[in-house]
């Protein structure tokens, strides 16, 4: 059974007040709050088994290693990877995307092409631009229509033997639009030999992920958007691809042998995990997976979709309010502006005085904002602990902001 009050009781921060008002936290696309079970795992690691992993024969090191590798296996099941060593711990989605763009450098040359979309976060734009600068490759961008939906006819036109990478997000962080990943991957497989990279930062928190069924080459996501600590994330890569590509960072743990004459690299996953990892955070990421599995990912998806539908319906009753991507398939996010209110941050500041946390600005998606000819939006984003009553407070807050700023 889905018991929202029982779920909320697991998040101590939700009991606090902000500016004298009960906290309404609607900035989950930026980072989610952490359940007590995850926080307790962090505390336990540092108070009972703090040690470096994979390097010691002493008890604490072995226990820490066992717990981190158990977390890796939990995440393997969470995304249905074929092997646990295809799961690479990272600092988050941004590092994962940069890692991929770097290790693919030798696979591209002048006039090769990389395809991304207008809906990308800067983290799925800038690393590919940097790769183009290193190699002489060109960037091609799938445009969107007035609803924010990708125009996939352009993908058909762009795909060719020159296409070496197709990298798109599964869900837009700015608009919440769910992209047709299956169709994009099918088109790419049919018309090129390109590497397929999926940014799952905004999809992993909200619905089931099956990388084998998806048939992507790489899938990246962040832990802090799905109830785990900041500084955690995952890069999934197919075994044969990761084994064939070079490492990203050099240092401890990623070597098999090292001498002044040369170095050989360790096998997966350690080849891509140089240096001391975020052991406590990585273990806690497994605890966040446990939390999501206990609640039930279908329950999470259904609840959040109901919140989104209710929020959009209530907000659109406000005269002069525009929701971006209103007619598109979306999850987790409603992004909007008020007519006659020039700066979204003004709305955000008024909401903050009422204890309501939302995100304002361009959301690291300046191309989307340029397309709609706006500087930014007000973005309310949902997690499993949010309620319909909180949306009512948001709506009342937006109405108040409209009266004050109109």
Short mmCIF file of C-alpha atoms in Angstrom, two decimals:
data_model
loop_
_atom_site.label_atom_id
_atom_site.label_comp_id
_atom_site.label_asym_id
_atom_site.label_seq_id
_atom_site.Cartn_x
_atom_site.Cartn_y
_atom_site.Cartn_z
CA UNK A 1 0.00 0.00 0.00
CA UNK A 2 1.11 3.57 -0.72
CA UNK A 3 1.00 5.60 2.50
CA UNK A 4 2.15 9.16 1.83
CA UNK A 5 2.29 10.11 5.51
CA UNK A 6 4.43 7.09 6.33
CA UNK A 7 6.76 8.00 3.44
CA UNK A 8 7.00 11.62 4.59
CA UNK A 9 7.83 10.48 8.12
CA UNK A 10 11.07 9.03 6.73
CA UNK A 11 12.33 12.49 5.69
CA UNK A 12 13.16 14.50 8.81
CA UNK A 13 13.88 17.68 6.86
CA UNK A 14 10.23 17.91 5.81
CA UNK A 15 9.35 18.76 9.43
CA UNK A 16 11.30 22.01 9.39
CA UNK A 17 10.05 25.51 8.74
CA UNK A 18 11.41 28.06 6.28
CA UNK A 19 10.70 31.74 6.92
CA UNK A 20 8.24 30.74 9.61
CA UNK A 21 6.24 28.50 7.28
CA UNK A 22 6.16 24.70 6.91
CA UNK A 23 8.60 23.69 4.19
CA UNK A 24 7.15 22.79 0.78
CA UNK A 25 10.08 21.35 -1.15
CA UNK A 26 9.44 21.40 -4.91
CA UNK A 27 13.01 21.56 -6.23
CA UNK A 28 13.53 17.83 -6.66
CA UNK A 29 14.85 18.06 -10.23
CA UNK A 30 17.83 19.92 -8.74
CA UNK A 31 18.26 17.52 -5.84
CA UNK A 32 15.92 15.35 -3.80
CA UNK A 33 15.81 15.11 -0.03
CA UNK A 34 17.27 12.02 1.66
CA UNK A 35 15.31 9.48 3.73
CA UNK A 36 16.57 8.65 7.20
CA UNK A 37 17.54 5.16 6.05
CA UNK A 38 20.06 6.66 3.60
CA UNK A 39 21.39 9.15 6.14
CA UNK A 40 21.81 6.35 8.68
CA UNK A 41 23.90 4.35 6.22
CA UNK A 42 26.19 7.36 5.73
CA UNK A 43 26.51 7.77 9.49
CA UNK A 44 27.17 4.07 10.03
CA UNK A 45 29.92 4.00 7.43
CA UNK A 46 31.84 6.86 9.02
CA UNK A 47 31.31 5.75 12.63
CA UNK A 48 31.70 1.98 12.31
CA UNK A 49 33.66 0.95 9.19
CA UNK A 50 35.44 3.96 7.73
CA UNK A 51 38.32 2.60 5.65
CA UNK A 52 39.62 2.69 2.11
CA UNK A 53 38.33 -0.07 -0.14
CA UNK A 54 40.02 -2.79 -2.21
CA UNK A 55 43.39 -2.04 -0.67
CA UNK A 56 43.58 -3.51 2.81
CA UNK A 57 43.57 -6.92 4.39
CA UNK A 58 42.33 -5.54 7.69
CA UNK A 59 38.74 -6.05 8.77
CA UNK A 60 37.39 -2.53 8.26
CA UNK A 61 38.74 -2.33 4.72
CA UNK A 62 37.22 -5.68 3.86
CA UNK A 63 33.85 -4.73 5.35
CA UNK A 64 33.80 -1.39 3.52
CA UNK A 65 34.69 -3.15 0.27
CA UNK A 66 31.91 -5.70 0.74
CA UNK A 67 29.35 -2.97 1.38
CA UNK A 68 30.38 -0.89 -1.64
CA UNK A 69 30.40 -3.89 -3.97
CA UNK A 70 26.99 -4.92 -2.60
CA UNK A 71 25.77 -1.45 -3.55
CA UNK A 72 27.16 -1.94 -7.06
CA UNK A 73 25.14 -5.15 -7.40
CA UNK A 74 21.98 -3.40 -6.17
CA UNK A 75 22.44 -0.76 -8.86
CA UNK A 76 23.10 -3.45 -11.46
CA UNK A 77 19.67 -4.89 -10.70
CA UNK A 78 18.11 -1.41 -10.50
CA UNK A 79 19.02 -0.70 -14.15
CA UNK A 80 19.10 -4.37 -15.25
CA UNK A 81 22.71 -4.35 -16.42
CA UNK A 82 24.01 -7.72 -17.51
CA UNK A 83 27.13 -7.56 -15.33
CA UNK A 84 27.93 -5.73 -12.10
CA UNK A 85 31.29 -4.61 -13.51
CA UNK A 86 29.43 -2.62 -16.18
CA UNK A 87 28.40 -0.27 -13.33
CA UNK A 88 31.01 2.45 -12.79
CA UNK A 89 30.80 4.75 -9.77
CA UNK A 90 31.13 8.46 -10.64
CA UNK A 91 30.51 11.83 -9.00
CA UNK A 92 27.32 12.24 -11.02
CA UNK A 93 25.84 12.63 -14.48
CA UNK A 94 28.20 15.44 -15.46
CA UNK A 95 31.31 13.40 -14.73
CA UNK A 96 29.82 10.40 -16.52
CA UNK A 97 29.15 12.39 -19.69
CA UNK A 98 32.59 13.98 -19.61
CA UNK A 99 34.16 10.56 -19.09
CA UNK A 100 32.41 9.18 -22.16
CA UNK A 101 33.27 12.18 -24.33
CA UNK A 102 36.93 11.89 -23.32
CA UNK A 103 37.38 8.16 -23.89
CA UNK A 104 35.74 8.42 -27.32
CA UNK A 105 38.31 10.96 -28.53
CA UNK A 106 40.31 8.41 -30.51
CA UNK A 107 37.15 7.12 -32.19
CA UNK A 108 36.36 10.41 -33.94
CA UNK A 109 38.11 12.37 -36.65
CA UNK A 110 37.58 15.50 -38.73
CA UNK A 111 34.08 15.82 -40.25
CA UNK A 112 32.60 13.00 -38.15
CA UNK A 113 29.30 13.98 -36.54
CA UNK A 114 27.78 13.94 -33.05
CA UNK A 115 24.01 14.26 -32.67
CA UNK A 116 22.39 15.77 -29.59
CA UNK A 117 19.08 17.59 -29.09
CA UNK A 118 17.73 21.02 -28.20
CA UNK A 119 16.44 19.58 -24.91
CA UNK A 120 19.85 18.85 -23.41
CA UNK A 121 21.28 20.09 -20.14
CA UNK A 122 24.56 21.94 -20.60
CA UNK A 123 26.29 18.81 -19.30
CA UNK A 124 25.16 16.98 -22.43
CA UNK A 125 26.22 19.82 -24.71
CA UNK A 126 29.58 21.17 -23.55
CA UNK A 127 31.51 17.86 -23.34
CA UNK A 128 30.54 17.11 -26.95
CA UNK A 129 31.54 20.60 -28.06
CA UNK A 130 34.90 20.01 -26.41
CA UNK A 131 35.20 16.66 -28.20
CA UNK A 132 34.47 18.42 -31.50
CA UNK A 133 37.24 20.93 -30.74
CA UNK A 134 39.69 18.09 -30.08
CA UNK A 135 38.83 16.06 -33.17
CA UNK A 136 37.37 18.36 -35.82
CA UNK A 137 34.01 16.59 -35.60
CA UNK A 138 30.74 18.51 -36.03
CA UNK A 139 27.75 18.84 -33.72
CA UNK A 140 24.24 18.38 -35.11
CA UNK A 141 21.19 19.27 -33.03
CA UNK A 142 17.69 17.77 -33.25
CA UNK A 143 15.27 20.73 -33.04
CA UNK A 144 12.06 20.95 -31.03
CA UNK A 145 8.59 22.18 -31.96
CA UNK A 146 6.44 24.76 -30.17
CA UNK A 147 5.45 22.09 -27.59
CA UNK A 148 9.07 21.27 -26.81
CA UNK A 149 8.81 17.89 -28.58
CA UNK A 150 11.78 16.61 -30.57
CA UNK A 151 11.32 16.69 -34.35
CA UNK A 152 12.66 13.24 -35.11
CA UNK A 153 12.41 13.73 -38.88
CA UNK A 154 15.65 15.65 -38.46
CA UNK A 155 17.28 12.65 -36.81
CA UNK A 156 16.42 10.64 -39.92
CA UNK A 157 18.10 13.32 -42.03
CA UNK A 158 21.18 13.58 -39.83
CA UNK A 159 22.01 9.90 -39.37
CA UNK A 160 24.71 8.65 -41.73
CA UNK A 161 28.01 6.81 -41.83
CA UNK A 162 29.55 10.00 -40.42
CA UNK A 163 27.48 9.74 -37.23
CA UNK A 164 29.71 8.50 -34.41
CA UNK A 165 27.72 9.50 -31.30
CA UNK A 166 24.05 10.09 -30.52
CA UNK A 167 23.59 11.50 -27.01
CA UNK A 168 20.17 12.55 -25.67
CA UNK A 169 18.41 12.78 -22.35
CA UNK A 170 15.52 10.51 -21.49
CA UNK A 171 13.70 13.30 -19.63
CA UNK A 172 14.27 17.05 -19.95
CA UNK A 173 15.32 18.62 -16.66
CA UNK A 174 13.87 22.00 -17.68
CA UNK A 175 10.48 20.91 -19.03
CA UNK A 176 10.01 17.33 -17.83
CA UNK A 177 9.40 16.13 -21.38
CA UNK A 178 9.85 12.38 -21.82
CA UNK A 179 11.75 11.69 -25.01
CA UNK A 180 10.99 8.64 -27.22
CA UNK A 181 14.27 6.89 -26.40
CA UNK A 182 13.22 3.56 -27.90
CA UNK A 183 12.46 5.19 -31.24
CA UNK A 184 15.68 7.22 -31.20
CA UNK A 185 17.77 4.14 -30.46
CA UNK A 186 15.98 2.06 -33.13
CA UNK A 187 16.55 4.74 -35.78
CA UNK A 188 20.20 5.07 -34.79
CA UNK A 189 20.86 1.33 -34.87
CA UNK A 190 19.23 1.07 -38.30
CA UNK A 191 21.14 3.89 -39.93
CA UNK A 192 24.57 4.10 -38.26
CA UNK A 193 27.15 2.42 -36.05
CA UNK A 194 27.13 5.33 -33.61
CA UNK A 195 27.65 5.02 -29.88
CA UNK A 196 24.35 5.73 -28.10
CA UNK A 197 24.53 7.69 -24.85
CA UNK A 198 21.47 8.26 -22.65
CA UNK A 199 21.39 10.93 -19.94
CA UNK A 200 19.15 9.41 -17.28
CA UNK A 201 19.56 12.07 -14.60
CA UNK A 202 15.85 12.93 -14.68
CA UNK A 203 14.49 9.49 -15.55
CA UNK A 204 16.19 7.19 -13.03
CA UNK A 205 14.35 8.85 -10.10
CA UNK A 206 10.94 8.50 -11.71
CA UNK A 207 10.48 5.18 -13.53
CA UNK A 208 11.95 1.77 -14.31
CA UNK A 209 15.22 1.65 -16.22
CA UNK A 210 16.23 -1.41 -18.25
CA UNK A 211 19.48 -0.77 -20.09
CA UNK A 212 19.48 -4.17 -21.79
CA UNK A 213 15.99 -3.69 -23.19
CA UNK A 214 16.86 -0.10 -24.10
CA UNK A 215 20.00 -1.29 -25.91
CA UNK A 216 21.98 1.88 -25.22
CA UNK A 217 25.77 1.77 -25.14
CA UNK A 218 26.04 4.12 -22.16
CA UNK A 219 23.58 5.29 -19.50
CA UNK A 220 24.43 7.89 -16.85
CA UNK A 221 22.60 9.25 -13.82
CA UNK A 222 23.14 11.04 -10.52
CA UNK A 223 22.46 9.68 -7.05
CA UNK A 224 21.50 12.99 -5.46
CA UNK A 225 18.38 13.31 -7.61
CA UNK A 226 17.12 9.91 -6.42
CA UNK A 227 17.40 10.19 -2.62
CA UNK A 228 21.14 9.49 -2.35
CA UNK A 229 23.96 11.85 -1.26
CA UNK A 230 25.51 14.46 -3.53
CA UNK A 231 28.73 13.48 -5.25
CA UNK A 232 27.39 10.07 -6.28
CA UNK A 233 26.42 8.74 -9.68
CA UNK A 234 26.65 5.89 -12.13
CA UNK A 235 28.01 5.32 -15.59
CA UNK A 236 26.74 2.14 -17.20
CA UNK A 237 28.56 0.92 -20.28
CA UNK A 238 28.38 -2.27 -22.27
CA UNK A 239 31.19 -4.62 -21.33
CA UNK A 240 32.73 -4.96 -24.78
CA UNK A 241 32.76 -1.20 -25.30
CA UNK A 242 34.28 -0.33 -21.92
CA UNK A 243 36.94 -3.00 -22.33
CA UNK A 244 37.95 -1.62 -25.74
CA UNK A 245 38.14 2.06 -24.78
CA UNK A 246 40.95 3.79 -22.84
CA UNK A 247 40.70 4.89 -19.21
CA UNK A 248 39.68 8.39 -18.15
CA UNK A 249 41.81 9.19 -15.08
CA UNK A 250 45.16 7.69 -14.16
CA UNK A 251 46.19 6.81 -10.63
CA UNK A 252 45.70 4.30 -7.89
CA UNK A 253 43.30 1.37 -8.15
CA UNK A 254 42.95 1.50 -11.98
CA UNK A 255 46.25 -0.24 -12.73
CA UNK A 256 47.20 -3.90 -13.04
CA UNK A 257 50.96 -3.21 -13.10
CA UNK A 258 52.87 0.05 -12.96
CA UNK A 259 56.54 0.75 -13.67
CA UNK A 260 58.54 3.61 -15.11
CA UNK A 261 58.69 1.69 -18.36
CA UNK A 262 54.90 1.47 -18.69
CA UNK A 263 51.57 0.64 -17.10
CA UNK A 264 48.86 -1.93 -17.75
CA UNK A 265 45.30 -1.27 -16.66
CA UNK A 266 43.00 -3.15 -14.34
CA UNK A 267 39.87 -4.86 -15.54
CA UNK A 268 36.35 -3.50 -15.20
CA UNK A 269 35.07 -1.66 -13.29
CA UNK A 270 38.33 -0.51 -11.69
CA UNK A 271 39.82 0.69 -15.00
CA UNK A 272 37.47 3.69 -14.73
CA UNK A 273 37.57 4.21 -10.95
CA UNK A 274 40.95 5.79 -10.30
CA UNK A 275 41.71 7.03 -6.82
CA UNK A 276 39.83 6.80 -3.54
CA UNK A 277 36.09 6.62 -4.23
CA UNK A 278 33.25 8.22 -2.31
CA UNK A 279 32.82 5.01 -0.34
CA UNK A 280 30.16 6.22 2.10
CA UNK A 281 28.20 7.91 -0.67
CA UNK A 282 28.41 4.89 -2.94
CA UNK A 283 27.12 2.62 -0.18
CA UNK A 284 24.33 5.11 0.53
CA UNK A 285 23.39 5.09 -3.17
CA UNK A 286 22.59 1.41 -2.72
CA UNK A 287 20.46 2.33 0.29
CA UNK A 288 18.57 4.84 -1.87
CA UNK A 289 17.86 2.04 -4.34
CA UNK A 290 16.57 -0.04 -1.42
CA UNK A 291 14.26 2.82 -0.42
CA UNK A 292 12.85 3.17 -3.94
CA UNK A 293 12.34 -0.57 -4.22
CA UNK A 294 10.51 -0.67 -0.87
CA UNK A 295 8.14 2.09 -1.94
CA UNK A 296 7.81 0.50 -5.39
CA UNK A 297 8.89 2.26 -8.54
CA UNK A 298 5.45 1.87 -10.06
CA UNK A 299 3.97 3.52 -6.97
CA UNK A 300 6.48 6.36 -7.26
CA UNK A 301 5.68 6.89 -10.92
CA UNK A 302 1.91 6.79 -10.42
CA UNK A 303 2.01 9.22 -7.48
CA UNK A 304 4.29 11.69 -9.23
CA UNK A 305 2.24 11.58 -12.42
CA UNK A 306 -0.90 12.31 -10.41
CA UNK A 307 0.87 15.26 -8.77
CA UNK A 308 1.95 16.59 -12.15
CA UNK A 309 -1.52 16.31 -13.64
CA UNK A 310 -3.07 18.03 -10.62
CA UNK A 311 -0.45 20.79 -10.53
CA UNK A 312 -0.80 21.59 -14.21
CA UNK A 313 -4.60 21.66 -14.02
CA UNK A 314 -4.60 23.96 -11.01
CA UNK A 315 -1.90 26.28 -12.32
CA UNK A 316 -3.54 26.68 -15.72
CA UNK A 317 -6.61 28.06 -14.02
CA UNK A 318 -4.51 31.13 -13.20
CA UNK A 319 -5.12 33.69 -15.93
CA UNK A 320 -1.95 34.65 -17.76
CA UNK A 321 0.06 31.59 -16.67
CA UNK A 322 1.86 29.63 -19.39
CA UNK A 323 3.14 26.07 -18.93
CA UNK A 324 5.98 25.13 -21.26
CA UNK A 325 5.62 21.73 -22.87
CA UNK A 326 2.00 21.63 -21.75
CA UNK A 327 0.87 19.25 -24.48
CA UNK A 328 3.90 16.97 -24.38
CA UNK A 329 4.32 13.72 -22.45
CA UNK A 330 6.07 14.74 -19.24
CA UNK A 331 7.08 13.50 -15.83
CA UNK A 332 8.09 15.13 -12.57
CA UNK A 333 8.21 18.78 -13.68
CA UNK A 334 5.93 21.72 -14.41
CA UNK A 335 7.78 24.74 -15.83
CA UNK A 336 5.89 28.01 -16.17
CA UNK A 337 5.86 31.81 -16.31
CA UNK A 338 3.36 34.52 -15.48
CA UNK A 339 2.40 37.01 -18.16
CA UNK A 340 3.59 40.50 -17.27
CA UNK A 341 6.17 39.25 -14.75
CA UNK A 342 9.52 39.76 -16.40
CA UNK A 343 11.81 37.86 -14.04
CA UNK A 344 11.01 34.33 -12.87
CA UNK A 345 13.27 34.76 -9.85
CA UNK A 346 10.90 37.42 -8.48
CA UNK A 347 8.20 34.77 -8.30
CA UNK A 348 10.65 32.35 -6.71
CA UNK A 349 11.60 34.83 -3.99
CA UNK A 350 7.98 35.44 -3.05
CA UNK A 351 7.34 31.71 -2.91
CA UNK A 352 10.41 31.27 -0.72
CA UNK A 353 9.00 33.76 1.79
CA UNK A 354 6.01 31.42 2.00
CA UNK A 355 8.25 28.41 2.67
CA UNK A 356 7.93 27.05 -0.88
CA UNK A 357 11.17 25.96 -2.59
CA UNK A 358 11.13 26.02 -6.40
CA UNK A 359 13.85 26.57 -8.99
CA UNK A 360 13.98 29.65 -11.23
CA UNK A 361 16.21 30.59 -14.16
CA UNK A 362 17.41 28.79 -17.26
CA UNK A 363 18.04 25.45 -15.47
CA UNK A 364 21.35 24.97 -17.35
CA UNK A 365 19.36 24.75 -20.59
CA UNK A 366 19.94 28.11 -22.25
CA UNK A 367 19.19 26.82 -25.78
CA UNK A 368 15.65 25.83 -24.67
CA UNK A 369 15.09 29.28 -23.18
CA UNK A 370 16.39 30.92 -26.35
CA UNK A 371 13.97 28.84 -28.42
CA UNK A 372 11.02 30.11 -26.38
CA UNK A 373 12.53 33.62 -26.30
CA UNK A 374 12.55 33.77 -22.51
CA UNK A 375 15.26 34.24 -19.89
CA UNK A 376 14.01 31.42 -17.69
CA UNK A 377 11.04 29.79 -16.00
CA UNK A 378 9.67 28.92 -12.60
CA UNK A 379 10.10 25.16 -12.21
CA UNK A 380 8.25 23.05 -9.66
CA UNK A 381 9.46 19.45 -9.58
CA UNK A 382 8.09 16.53 -7.63
CA UNK A 383 9.25 13.55 -5.62
CA UNK A 384 7.49 10.68 -3.89
CA UNK A 385 7.03 12.64 -0.63
CA UNK A 386 5.16 15.59 -2.16
CA UNK A 387 1.42 16.00 -1.60
CA UNK A 388 -1.60 17.54 -3.28
CA UNK A 389 -1.90 19.93 -0.34
CA UNK A 390 1.58 21.23 -1.11
CA UNK A 391 0.51 21.90 -4.68
CA UNK A 392 -2.45 23.87 -3.34
CA UNK A 393 0.02 25.99 -1.38
CA UNK A 394 2.12 26.46 -4.52
CA UNK A 395 -0.91 27.64 -6.48
CA UNK A 396 -1.88 30.10 -3.76
CA UNK A 397 1.70 31.34 -3.66
CA UNK A 398 1.78 31.88 -7.41
CA UNK A 399 -1.48 33.82 -7.20
CA UNK A 400 0.00 35.99 -4.47
CA UNK A 401 3.12 36.61 -6.56
CA UNK A 402 0.95 37.57 -9.51
CA UNK A 403 -0.93 40.12 -7.38
CA UNK A 404 2.28 41.59 -6.01
CA UNK A 405 4.22 41.70 -9.28
CA UNK A 406 1.49 42.30 -11.85
#
